[in-house]
Coordinates of N, CA and C in Angstrom, one line a residue:
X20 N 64.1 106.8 165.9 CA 63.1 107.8 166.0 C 63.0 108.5 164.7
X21 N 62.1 109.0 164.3 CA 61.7 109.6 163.3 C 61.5 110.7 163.2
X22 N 62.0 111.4 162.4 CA 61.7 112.9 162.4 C 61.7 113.5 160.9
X23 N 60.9 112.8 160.4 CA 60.6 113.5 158.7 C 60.2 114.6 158.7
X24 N 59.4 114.8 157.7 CA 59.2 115.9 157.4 C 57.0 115.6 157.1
X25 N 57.0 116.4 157.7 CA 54.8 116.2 157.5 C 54.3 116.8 156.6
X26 N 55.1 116.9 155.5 CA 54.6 117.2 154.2 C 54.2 118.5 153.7
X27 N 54.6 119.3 154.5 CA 53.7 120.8 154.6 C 54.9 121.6 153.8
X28 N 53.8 122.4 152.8 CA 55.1 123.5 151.6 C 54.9 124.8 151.9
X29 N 56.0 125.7 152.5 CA 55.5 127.0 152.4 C 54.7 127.7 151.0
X30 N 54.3 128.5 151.7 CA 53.6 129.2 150.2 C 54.8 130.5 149.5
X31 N 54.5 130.2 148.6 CA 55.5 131.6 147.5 C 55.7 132.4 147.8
X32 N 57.3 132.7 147.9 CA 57.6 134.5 148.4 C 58.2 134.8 147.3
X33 N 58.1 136.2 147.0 CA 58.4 137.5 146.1 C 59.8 137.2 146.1
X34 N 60.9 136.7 144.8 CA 62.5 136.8 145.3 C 62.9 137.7 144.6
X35 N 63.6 138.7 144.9 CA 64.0 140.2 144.8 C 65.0 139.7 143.5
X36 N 65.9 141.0 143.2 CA 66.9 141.0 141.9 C 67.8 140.6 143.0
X37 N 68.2 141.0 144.2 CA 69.4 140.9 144.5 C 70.0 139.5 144.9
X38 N 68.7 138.3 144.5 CA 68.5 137.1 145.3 C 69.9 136.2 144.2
X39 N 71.1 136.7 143.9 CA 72.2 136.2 143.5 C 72.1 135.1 142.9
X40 N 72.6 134.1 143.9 CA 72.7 133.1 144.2 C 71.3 132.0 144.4
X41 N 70.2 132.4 144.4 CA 69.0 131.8 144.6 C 68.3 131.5 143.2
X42 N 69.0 130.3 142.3 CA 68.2 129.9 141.2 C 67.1 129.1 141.2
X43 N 66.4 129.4 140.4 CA 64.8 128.6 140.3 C 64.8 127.3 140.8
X44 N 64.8 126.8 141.7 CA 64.4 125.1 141.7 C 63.1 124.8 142.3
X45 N 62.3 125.1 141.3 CA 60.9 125.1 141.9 C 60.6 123.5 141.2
X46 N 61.2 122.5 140.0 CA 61.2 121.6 139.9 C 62.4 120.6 140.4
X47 N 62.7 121.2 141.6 CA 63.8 120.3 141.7 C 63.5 119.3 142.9
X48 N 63.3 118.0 142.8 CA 62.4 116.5 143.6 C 64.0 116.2 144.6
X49 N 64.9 117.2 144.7 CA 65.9 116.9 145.3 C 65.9 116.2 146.8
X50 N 66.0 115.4 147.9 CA 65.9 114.9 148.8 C 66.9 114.2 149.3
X51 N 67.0 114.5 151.0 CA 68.0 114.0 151.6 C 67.5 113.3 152.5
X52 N 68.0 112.2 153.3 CA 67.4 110.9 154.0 C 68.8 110.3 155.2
X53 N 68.6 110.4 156.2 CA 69.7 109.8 157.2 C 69.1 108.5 157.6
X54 N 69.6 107.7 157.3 CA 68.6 106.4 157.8 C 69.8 105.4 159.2
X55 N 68.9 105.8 160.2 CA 69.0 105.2 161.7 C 71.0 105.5 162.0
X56 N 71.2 107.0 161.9 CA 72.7 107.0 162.0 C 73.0 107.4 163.4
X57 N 73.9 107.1 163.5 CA 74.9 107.2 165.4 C 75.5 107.8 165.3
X58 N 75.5 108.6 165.9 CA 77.2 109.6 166.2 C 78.1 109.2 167.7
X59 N 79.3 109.6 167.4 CA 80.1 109.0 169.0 C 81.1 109.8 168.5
X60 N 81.5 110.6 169.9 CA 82.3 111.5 170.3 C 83.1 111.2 170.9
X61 N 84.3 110.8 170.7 CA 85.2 110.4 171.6 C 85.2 109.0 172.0
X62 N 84.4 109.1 173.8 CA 83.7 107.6 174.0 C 82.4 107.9 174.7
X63 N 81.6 109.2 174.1 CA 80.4 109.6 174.6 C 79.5 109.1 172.9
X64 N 78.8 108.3 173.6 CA 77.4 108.6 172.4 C 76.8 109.7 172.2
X65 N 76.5 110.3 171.3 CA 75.7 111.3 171.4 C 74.1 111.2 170.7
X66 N 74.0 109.9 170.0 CA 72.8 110.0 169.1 C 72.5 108.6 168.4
X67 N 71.5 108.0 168.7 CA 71.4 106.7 168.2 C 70.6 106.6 167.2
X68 N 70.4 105.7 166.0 CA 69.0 105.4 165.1 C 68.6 106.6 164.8
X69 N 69.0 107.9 164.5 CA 68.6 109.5 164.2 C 68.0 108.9 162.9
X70 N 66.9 109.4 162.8 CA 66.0 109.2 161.2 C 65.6 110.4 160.7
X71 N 66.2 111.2 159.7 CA 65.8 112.4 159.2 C 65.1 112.4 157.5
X72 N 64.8 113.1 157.2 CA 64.1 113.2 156.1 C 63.3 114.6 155.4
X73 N 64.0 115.3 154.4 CA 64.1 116.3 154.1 C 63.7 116.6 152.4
X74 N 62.5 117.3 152.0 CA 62.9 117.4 150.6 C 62.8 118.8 150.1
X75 N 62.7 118.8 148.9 CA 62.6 120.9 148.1 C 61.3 121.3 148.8
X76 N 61.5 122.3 149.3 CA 60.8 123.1 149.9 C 60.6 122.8 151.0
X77 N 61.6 122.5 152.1 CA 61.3 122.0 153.2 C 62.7 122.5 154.2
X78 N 62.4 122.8 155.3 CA 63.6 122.8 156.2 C 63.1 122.6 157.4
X79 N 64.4 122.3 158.4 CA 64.6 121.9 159.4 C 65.4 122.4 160.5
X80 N 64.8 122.7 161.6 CA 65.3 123.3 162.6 C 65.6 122.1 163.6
X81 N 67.2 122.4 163.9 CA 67.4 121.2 165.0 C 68.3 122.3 166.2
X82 N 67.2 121.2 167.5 CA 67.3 122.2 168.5 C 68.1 121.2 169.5
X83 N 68.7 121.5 170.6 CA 69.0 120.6 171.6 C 70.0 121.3 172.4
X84 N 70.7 120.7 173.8 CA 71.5 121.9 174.9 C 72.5 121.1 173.9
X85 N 73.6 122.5 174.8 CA 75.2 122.3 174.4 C 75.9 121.7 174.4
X86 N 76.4 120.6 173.8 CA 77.0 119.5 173.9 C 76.5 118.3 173.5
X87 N 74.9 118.2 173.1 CA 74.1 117.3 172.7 C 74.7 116.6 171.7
X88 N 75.0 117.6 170.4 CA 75.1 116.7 169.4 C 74.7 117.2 167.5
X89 N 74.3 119.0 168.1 CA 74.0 119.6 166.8 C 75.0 119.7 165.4
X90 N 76.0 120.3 166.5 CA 77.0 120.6 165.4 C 77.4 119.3 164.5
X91 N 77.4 118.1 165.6 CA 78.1 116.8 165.0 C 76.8 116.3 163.7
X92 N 75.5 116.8 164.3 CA 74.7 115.6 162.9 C 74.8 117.1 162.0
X93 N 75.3 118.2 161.7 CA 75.2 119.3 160.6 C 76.6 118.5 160.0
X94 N 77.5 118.5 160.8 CA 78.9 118.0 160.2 C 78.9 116.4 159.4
X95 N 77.7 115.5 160.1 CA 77.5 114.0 159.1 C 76.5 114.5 158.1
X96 N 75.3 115.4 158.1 CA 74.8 115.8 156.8 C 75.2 116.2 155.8
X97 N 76.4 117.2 156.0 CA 77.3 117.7 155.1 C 78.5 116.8 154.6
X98 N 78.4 115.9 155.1 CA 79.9 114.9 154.5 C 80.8 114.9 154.7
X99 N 81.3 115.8 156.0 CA 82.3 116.2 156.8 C 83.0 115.0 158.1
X100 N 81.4 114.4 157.6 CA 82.2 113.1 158.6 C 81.1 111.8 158.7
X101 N 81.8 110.7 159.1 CA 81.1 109.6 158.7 C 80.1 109.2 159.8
X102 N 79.0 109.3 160.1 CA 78.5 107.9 161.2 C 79.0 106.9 161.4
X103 N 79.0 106.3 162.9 CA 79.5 105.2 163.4 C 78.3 104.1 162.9
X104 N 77.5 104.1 162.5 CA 76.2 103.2 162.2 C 75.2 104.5 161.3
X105 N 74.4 103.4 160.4 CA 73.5 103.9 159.5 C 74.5 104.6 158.4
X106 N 73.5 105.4 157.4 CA 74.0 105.8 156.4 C 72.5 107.5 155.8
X107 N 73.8 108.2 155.0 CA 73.1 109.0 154.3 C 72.9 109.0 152.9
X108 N 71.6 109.1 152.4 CA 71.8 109.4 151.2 C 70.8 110.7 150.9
X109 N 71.7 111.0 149.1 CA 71.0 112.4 148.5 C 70.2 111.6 147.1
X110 N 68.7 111.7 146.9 CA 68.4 111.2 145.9 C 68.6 109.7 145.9
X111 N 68.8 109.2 147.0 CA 68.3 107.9 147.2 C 69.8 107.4 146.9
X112 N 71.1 107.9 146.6 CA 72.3 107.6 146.8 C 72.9 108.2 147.7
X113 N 73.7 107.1 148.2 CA 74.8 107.0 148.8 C 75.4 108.3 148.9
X114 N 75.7 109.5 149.9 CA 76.6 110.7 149.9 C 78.1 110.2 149.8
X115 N 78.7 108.7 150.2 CA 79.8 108.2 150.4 C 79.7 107.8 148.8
X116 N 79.0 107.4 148.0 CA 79.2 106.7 146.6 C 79.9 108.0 145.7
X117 N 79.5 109.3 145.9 CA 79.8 110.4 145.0 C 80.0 111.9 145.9
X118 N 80.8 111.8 147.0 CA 81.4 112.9 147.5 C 81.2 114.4 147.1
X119 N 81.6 113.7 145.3 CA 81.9 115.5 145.0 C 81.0 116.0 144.6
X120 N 79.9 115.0 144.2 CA 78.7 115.2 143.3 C 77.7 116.2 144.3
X121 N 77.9 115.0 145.5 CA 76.8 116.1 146.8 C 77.5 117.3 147.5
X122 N 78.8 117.5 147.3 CA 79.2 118.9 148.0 C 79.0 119.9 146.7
X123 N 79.0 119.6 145.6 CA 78.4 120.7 145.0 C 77.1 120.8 145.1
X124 N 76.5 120.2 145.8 CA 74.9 120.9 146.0 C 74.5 121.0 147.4
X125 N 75.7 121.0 148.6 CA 75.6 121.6 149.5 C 76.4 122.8 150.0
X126 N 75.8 123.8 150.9 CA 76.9 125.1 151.1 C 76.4 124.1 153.0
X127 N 77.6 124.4 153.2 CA 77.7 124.5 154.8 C 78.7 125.6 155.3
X128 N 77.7 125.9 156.2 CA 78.5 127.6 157.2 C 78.2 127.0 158.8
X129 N 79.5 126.4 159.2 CA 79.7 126.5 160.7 C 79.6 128.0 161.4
X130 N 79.7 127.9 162.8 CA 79.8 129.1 163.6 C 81.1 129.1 163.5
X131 N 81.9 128.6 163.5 CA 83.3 128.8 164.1 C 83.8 129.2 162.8
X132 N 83.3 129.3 161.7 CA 84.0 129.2 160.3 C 84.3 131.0 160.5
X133 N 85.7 131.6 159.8 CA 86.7 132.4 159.9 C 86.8 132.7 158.6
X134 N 86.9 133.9 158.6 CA 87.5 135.0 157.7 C 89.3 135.2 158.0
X135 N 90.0 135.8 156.7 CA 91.0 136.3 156.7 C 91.0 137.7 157.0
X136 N 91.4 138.2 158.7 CA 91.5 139.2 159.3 C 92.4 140.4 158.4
X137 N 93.5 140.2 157.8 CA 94.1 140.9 157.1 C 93.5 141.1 155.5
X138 N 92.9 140.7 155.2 CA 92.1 140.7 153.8 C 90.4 141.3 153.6
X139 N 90.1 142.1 153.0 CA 89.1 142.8 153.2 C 88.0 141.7 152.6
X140 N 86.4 142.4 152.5 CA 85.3 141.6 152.5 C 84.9 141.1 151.9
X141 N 85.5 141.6 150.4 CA 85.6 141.8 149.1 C 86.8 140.5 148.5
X142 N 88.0 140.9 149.2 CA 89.2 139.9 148.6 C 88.4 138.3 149.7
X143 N 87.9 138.2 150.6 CA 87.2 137.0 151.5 C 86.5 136.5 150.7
X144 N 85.2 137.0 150.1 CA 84.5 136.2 149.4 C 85.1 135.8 148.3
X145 N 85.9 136.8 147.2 CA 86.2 136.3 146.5 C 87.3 135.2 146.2
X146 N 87.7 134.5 147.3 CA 88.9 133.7 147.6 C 87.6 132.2 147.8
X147 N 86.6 132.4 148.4 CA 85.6 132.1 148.7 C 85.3 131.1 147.7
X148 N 84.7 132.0 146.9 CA 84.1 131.6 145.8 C 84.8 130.8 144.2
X149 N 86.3 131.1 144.9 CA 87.2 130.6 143.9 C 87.3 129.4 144.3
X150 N 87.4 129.1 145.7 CA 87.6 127.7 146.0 C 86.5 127.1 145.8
X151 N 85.3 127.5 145.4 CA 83.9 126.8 145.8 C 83.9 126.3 143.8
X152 N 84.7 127.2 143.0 CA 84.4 127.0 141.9 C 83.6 127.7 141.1
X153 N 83.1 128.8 141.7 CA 82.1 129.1 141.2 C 82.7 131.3 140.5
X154 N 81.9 130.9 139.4 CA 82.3 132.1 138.4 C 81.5 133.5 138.9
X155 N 82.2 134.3 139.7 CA 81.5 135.6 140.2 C 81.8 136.8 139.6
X156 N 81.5 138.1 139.5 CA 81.7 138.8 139.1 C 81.9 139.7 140.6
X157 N 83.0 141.0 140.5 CA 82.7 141.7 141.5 C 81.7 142.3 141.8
X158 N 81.1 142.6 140.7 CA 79.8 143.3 140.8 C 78.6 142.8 141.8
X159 N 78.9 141.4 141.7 CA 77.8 140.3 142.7 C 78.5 140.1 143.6
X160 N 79.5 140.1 143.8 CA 80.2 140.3 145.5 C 79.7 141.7 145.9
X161 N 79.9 142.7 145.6 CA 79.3 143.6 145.9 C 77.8 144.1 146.5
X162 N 77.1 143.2 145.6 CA 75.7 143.3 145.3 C 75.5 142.2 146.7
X163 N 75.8 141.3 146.9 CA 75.7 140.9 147.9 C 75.7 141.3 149.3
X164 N 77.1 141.7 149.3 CA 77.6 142.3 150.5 C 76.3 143.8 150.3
X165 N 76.4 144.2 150.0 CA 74.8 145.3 150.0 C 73.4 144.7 151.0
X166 N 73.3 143.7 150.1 CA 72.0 143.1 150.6 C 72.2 143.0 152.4
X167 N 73.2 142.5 152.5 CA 73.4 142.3 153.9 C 74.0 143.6 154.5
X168 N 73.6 144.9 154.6 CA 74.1 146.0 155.2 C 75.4 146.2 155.2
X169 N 76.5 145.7 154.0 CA 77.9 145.9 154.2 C 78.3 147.5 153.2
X170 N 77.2 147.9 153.1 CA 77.9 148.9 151.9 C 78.7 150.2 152.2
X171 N 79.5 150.0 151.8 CA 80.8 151.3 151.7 C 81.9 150.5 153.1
X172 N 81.7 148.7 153.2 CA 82.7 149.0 154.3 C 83.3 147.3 153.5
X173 N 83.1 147.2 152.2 CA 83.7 146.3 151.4 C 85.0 146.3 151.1
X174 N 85.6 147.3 151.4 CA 86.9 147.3 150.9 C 88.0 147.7 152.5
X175 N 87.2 147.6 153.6 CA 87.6 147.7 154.6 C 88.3 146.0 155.0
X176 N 89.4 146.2 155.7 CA 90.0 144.7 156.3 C 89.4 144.3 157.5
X177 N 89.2 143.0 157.6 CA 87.5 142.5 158.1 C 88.3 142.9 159.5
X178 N 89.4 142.8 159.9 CA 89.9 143.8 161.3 C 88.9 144.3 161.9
X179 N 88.5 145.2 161.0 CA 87.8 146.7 161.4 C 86.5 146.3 161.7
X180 N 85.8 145.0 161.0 CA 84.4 145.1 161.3 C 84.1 144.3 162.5
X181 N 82.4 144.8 163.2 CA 81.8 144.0 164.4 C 81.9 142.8 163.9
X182 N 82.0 142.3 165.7 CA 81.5 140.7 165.1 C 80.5 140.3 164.2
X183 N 79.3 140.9 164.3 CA 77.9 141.1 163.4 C 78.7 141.3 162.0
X184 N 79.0 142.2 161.7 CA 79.1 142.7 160.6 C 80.2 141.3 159.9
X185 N 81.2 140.7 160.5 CA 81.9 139.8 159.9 C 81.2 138.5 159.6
X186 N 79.8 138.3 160.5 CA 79.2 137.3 160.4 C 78.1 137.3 159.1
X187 N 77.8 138.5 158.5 CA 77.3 139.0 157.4 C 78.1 138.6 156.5
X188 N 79.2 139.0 156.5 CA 80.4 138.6 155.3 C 80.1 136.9 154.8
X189 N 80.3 136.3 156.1 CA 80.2 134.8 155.9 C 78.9 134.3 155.0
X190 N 78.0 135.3 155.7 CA 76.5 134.6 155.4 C 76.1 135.3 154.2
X191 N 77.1 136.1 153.6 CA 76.8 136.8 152.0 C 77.2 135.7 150.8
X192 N 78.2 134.7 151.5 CA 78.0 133.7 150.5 C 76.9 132.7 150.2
X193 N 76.0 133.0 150.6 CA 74.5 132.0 150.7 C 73.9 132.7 149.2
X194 N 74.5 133.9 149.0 CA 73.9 134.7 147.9 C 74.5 134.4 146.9
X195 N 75.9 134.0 146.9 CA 77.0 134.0 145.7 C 77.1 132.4 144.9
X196 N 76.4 131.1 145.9 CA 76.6 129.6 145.4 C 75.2 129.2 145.2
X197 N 74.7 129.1 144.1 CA 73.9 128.2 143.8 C 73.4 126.4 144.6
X198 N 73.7 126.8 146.0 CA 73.6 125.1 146.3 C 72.1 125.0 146.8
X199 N 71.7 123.8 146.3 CA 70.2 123.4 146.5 C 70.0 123.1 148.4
X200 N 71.0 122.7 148.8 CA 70.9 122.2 150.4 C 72.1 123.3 151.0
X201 N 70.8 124.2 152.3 CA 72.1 125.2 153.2 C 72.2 124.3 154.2
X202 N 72.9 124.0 154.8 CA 73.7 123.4 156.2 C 73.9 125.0 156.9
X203 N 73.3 125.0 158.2 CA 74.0 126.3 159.0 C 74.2 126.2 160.3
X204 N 75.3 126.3 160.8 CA 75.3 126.1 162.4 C 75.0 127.6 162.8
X205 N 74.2 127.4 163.7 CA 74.3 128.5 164.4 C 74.5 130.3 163.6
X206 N 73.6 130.1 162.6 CA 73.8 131.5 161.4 C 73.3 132.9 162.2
X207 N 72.4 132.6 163.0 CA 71.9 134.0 163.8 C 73.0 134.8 164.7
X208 N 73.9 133.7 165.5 CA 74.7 134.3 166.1 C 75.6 135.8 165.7
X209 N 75.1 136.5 166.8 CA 75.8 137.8 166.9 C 75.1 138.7 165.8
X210 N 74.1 138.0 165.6 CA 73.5 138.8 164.4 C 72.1 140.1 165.2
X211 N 71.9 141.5 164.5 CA 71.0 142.5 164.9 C 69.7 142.2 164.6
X212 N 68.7 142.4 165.2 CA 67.5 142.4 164.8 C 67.1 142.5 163.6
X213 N 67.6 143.3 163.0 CA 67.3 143.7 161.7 C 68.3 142.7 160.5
X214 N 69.3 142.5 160.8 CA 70.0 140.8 160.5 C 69.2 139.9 160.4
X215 N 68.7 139.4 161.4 CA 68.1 138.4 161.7 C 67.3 138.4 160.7
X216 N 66.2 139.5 161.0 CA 65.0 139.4 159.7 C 65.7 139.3 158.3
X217 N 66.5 139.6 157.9 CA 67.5 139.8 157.0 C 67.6 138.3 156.3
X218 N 67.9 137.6 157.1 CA 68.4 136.1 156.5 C 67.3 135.4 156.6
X219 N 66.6 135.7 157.8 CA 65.4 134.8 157.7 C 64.2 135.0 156.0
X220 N 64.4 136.1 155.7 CA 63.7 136.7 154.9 C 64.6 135.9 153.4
X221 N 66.0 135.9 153.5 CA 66.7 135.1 152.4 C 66.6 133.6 152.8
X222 N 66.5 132.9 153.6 CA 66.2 131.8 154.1 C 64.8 130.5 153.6
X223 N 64.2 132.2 153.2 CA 62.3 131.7 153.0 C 62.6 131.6 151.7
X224 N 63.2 133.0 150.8 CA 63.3 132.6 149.4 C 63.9 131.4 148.8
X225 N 65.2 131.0 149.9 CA 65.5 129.6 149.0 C 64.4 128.6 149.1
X226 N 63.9 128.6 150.5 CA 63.3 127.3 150.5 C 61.6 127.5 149.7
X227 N 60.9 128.7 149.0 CA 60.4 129.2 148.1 C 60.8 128.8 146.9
X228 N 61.6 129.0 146.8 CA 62.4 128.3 145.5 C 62.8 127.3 145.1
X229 N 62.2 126.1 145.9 CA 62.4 124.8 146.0 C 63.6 124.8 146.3
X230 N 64.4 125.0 147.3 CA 65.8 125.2 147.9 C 65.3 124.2 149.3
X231 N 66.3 123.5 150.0 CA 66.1 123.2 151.3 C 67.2 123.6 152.5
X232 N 67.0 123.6 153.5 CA 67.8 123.8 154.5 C 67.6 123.2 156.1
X233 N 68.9 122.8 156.6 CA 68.7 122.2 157.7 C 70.0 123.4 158.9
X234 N 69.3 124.0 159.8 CA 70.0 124.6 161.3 C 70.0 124.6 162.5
X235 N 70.4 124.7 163.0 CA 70.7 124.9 164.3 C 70.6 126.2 165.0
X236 N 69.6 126.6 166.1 CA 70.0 127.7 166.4 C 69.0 127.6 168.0
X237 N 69.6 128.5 168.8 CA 69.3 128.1 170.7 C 67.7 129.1 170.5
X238 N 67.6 130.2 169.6 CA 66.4 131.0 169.6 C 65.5 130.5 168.8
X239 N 64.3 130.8 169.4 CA 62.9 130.8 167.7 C 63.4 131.6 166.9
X240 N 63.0 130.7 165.3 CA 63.7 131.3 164.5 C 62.2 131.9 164.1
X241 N 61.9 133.0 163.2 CA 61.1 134.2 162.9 C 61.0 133.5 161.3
X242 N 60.5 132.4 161.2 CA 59.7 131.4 159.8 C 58.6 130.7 160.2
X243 N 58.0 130.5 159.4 CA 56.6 129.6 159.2 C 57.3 128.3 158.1
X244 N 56.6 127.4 158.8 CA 56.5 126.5 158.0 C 57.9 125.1 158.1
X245 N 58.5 125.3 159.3 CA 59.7 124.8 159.6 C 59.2 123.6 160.8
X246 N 60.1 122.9 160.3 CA 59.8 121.3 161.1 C 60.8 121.3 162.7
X247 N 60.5 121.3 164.0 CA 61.3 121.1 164.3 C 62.3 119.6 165.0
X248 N 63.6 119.7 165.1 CA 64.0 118.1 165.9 C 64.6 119.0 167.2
X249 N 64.3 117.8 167.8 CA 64.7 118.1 169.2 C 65.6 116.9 169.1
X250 N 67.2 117.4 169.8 CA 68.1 115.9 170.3 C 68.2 116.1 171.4

């Protein structure tokens, strides 16, 4: 089955100073392609011949009940794990030929992905970001954590914060890594109204930016211009 993309570009949004992490790729022909891949769980199938097809300025909402099979094709997009049949490629290569080449130009944020509870929001990202490679300044951890309503509670140990507010922390690194492709499971969860618009609103600038993104999420997401898959 096929589920590309019908060619449609959103139109240009306004990207703020605080847009970090959100560099220009308004020339970037970057494109991702799953061609006819399988997933198997155990000894359940979950997904046969999946045909996806993604490029700059384009994203993808993938929808389906619990157990279907979302998390598993975010986890084979990302490189986290192999199909039992078919193949992915970035740029018309192989994701298996150059590993490291395509996780630097993907950020993936599971739901289940965890903060260090004894470590504040501030020492999290920045542990973050060290492992990601990438050269930050506190000032843009900061600046971040701002954008996402964390301010004056950065130096608090994430203990202390709501689930919401921890799930901000996570999703402030979307601001801090330059990656052309977001992977998100489930990013809305536990997130406030005002959240929500929040990301969705950072969400549109990457993919404005010739950025792309592929998620998961059980609600309508609050964007134009989004493809959806049903598994």
């Amino acid at each position: 089955m096929d589920n590309g993309w019908d060619g449609s570009i959103p139109a240009i949004f306004i990207i703020d100073s605080l847009s970090l992490g959100l560099a220009n790729l308004s020339l970037n022909q970057s494109t991702l392609r799953a061609n006819a891949i399988t997933c198997v769980r155990g000894e359940r199938t979950l997904f046969t011949a999946l045909d996806l097809h993604i490029t700059a300025g384009q994203w993808l909402h993938i929808r389906g009940e619990n157990g279907i099979g979302k998390t598993s094709l975010l986890r084979l997009l990302a490189g986290l794990a192999k199909p039992v049949a078919g193949e992915i490629f970035w740029n018309d290569q192989s994701i298996a030929d150059d590993a490291a080449e395509y996780h630097r130009n993907v950020l993936f944020l599971g739901h289940r992905d965890s903060l260090k509870e004894d470590l504040t929001a501030l020492e999290n990202l920045s542990i973050a970001t060290a492992l990601d490679g990438v050269n930050i300044s506190e000032e843009d951890i900061f600046r971040a954590l701002h954008r996402f309503g964390l301010r004056g509670r950065e130096d608090l140990p994430v203990h202390c914060l709501s689930a919401g507010q921890k799930r901000r922390v996570l999703l402030a690194r979307l601001l801090l890594r330059k990656a052309t492709l977001w992977i998100l499971d489930e990013p809305f969860n536990a997130l406030d109204v005002g959240a929500v618009e929040m990301l969705s609103d950072l969400i549109r600038e990457h993919i404005a930016a010739g950025g792309m993104a592929i998620l998961t999420s059980h609600q309508e997401i609050p964007m134009p211009h989004g493809r959806v898959v049903q598994l």
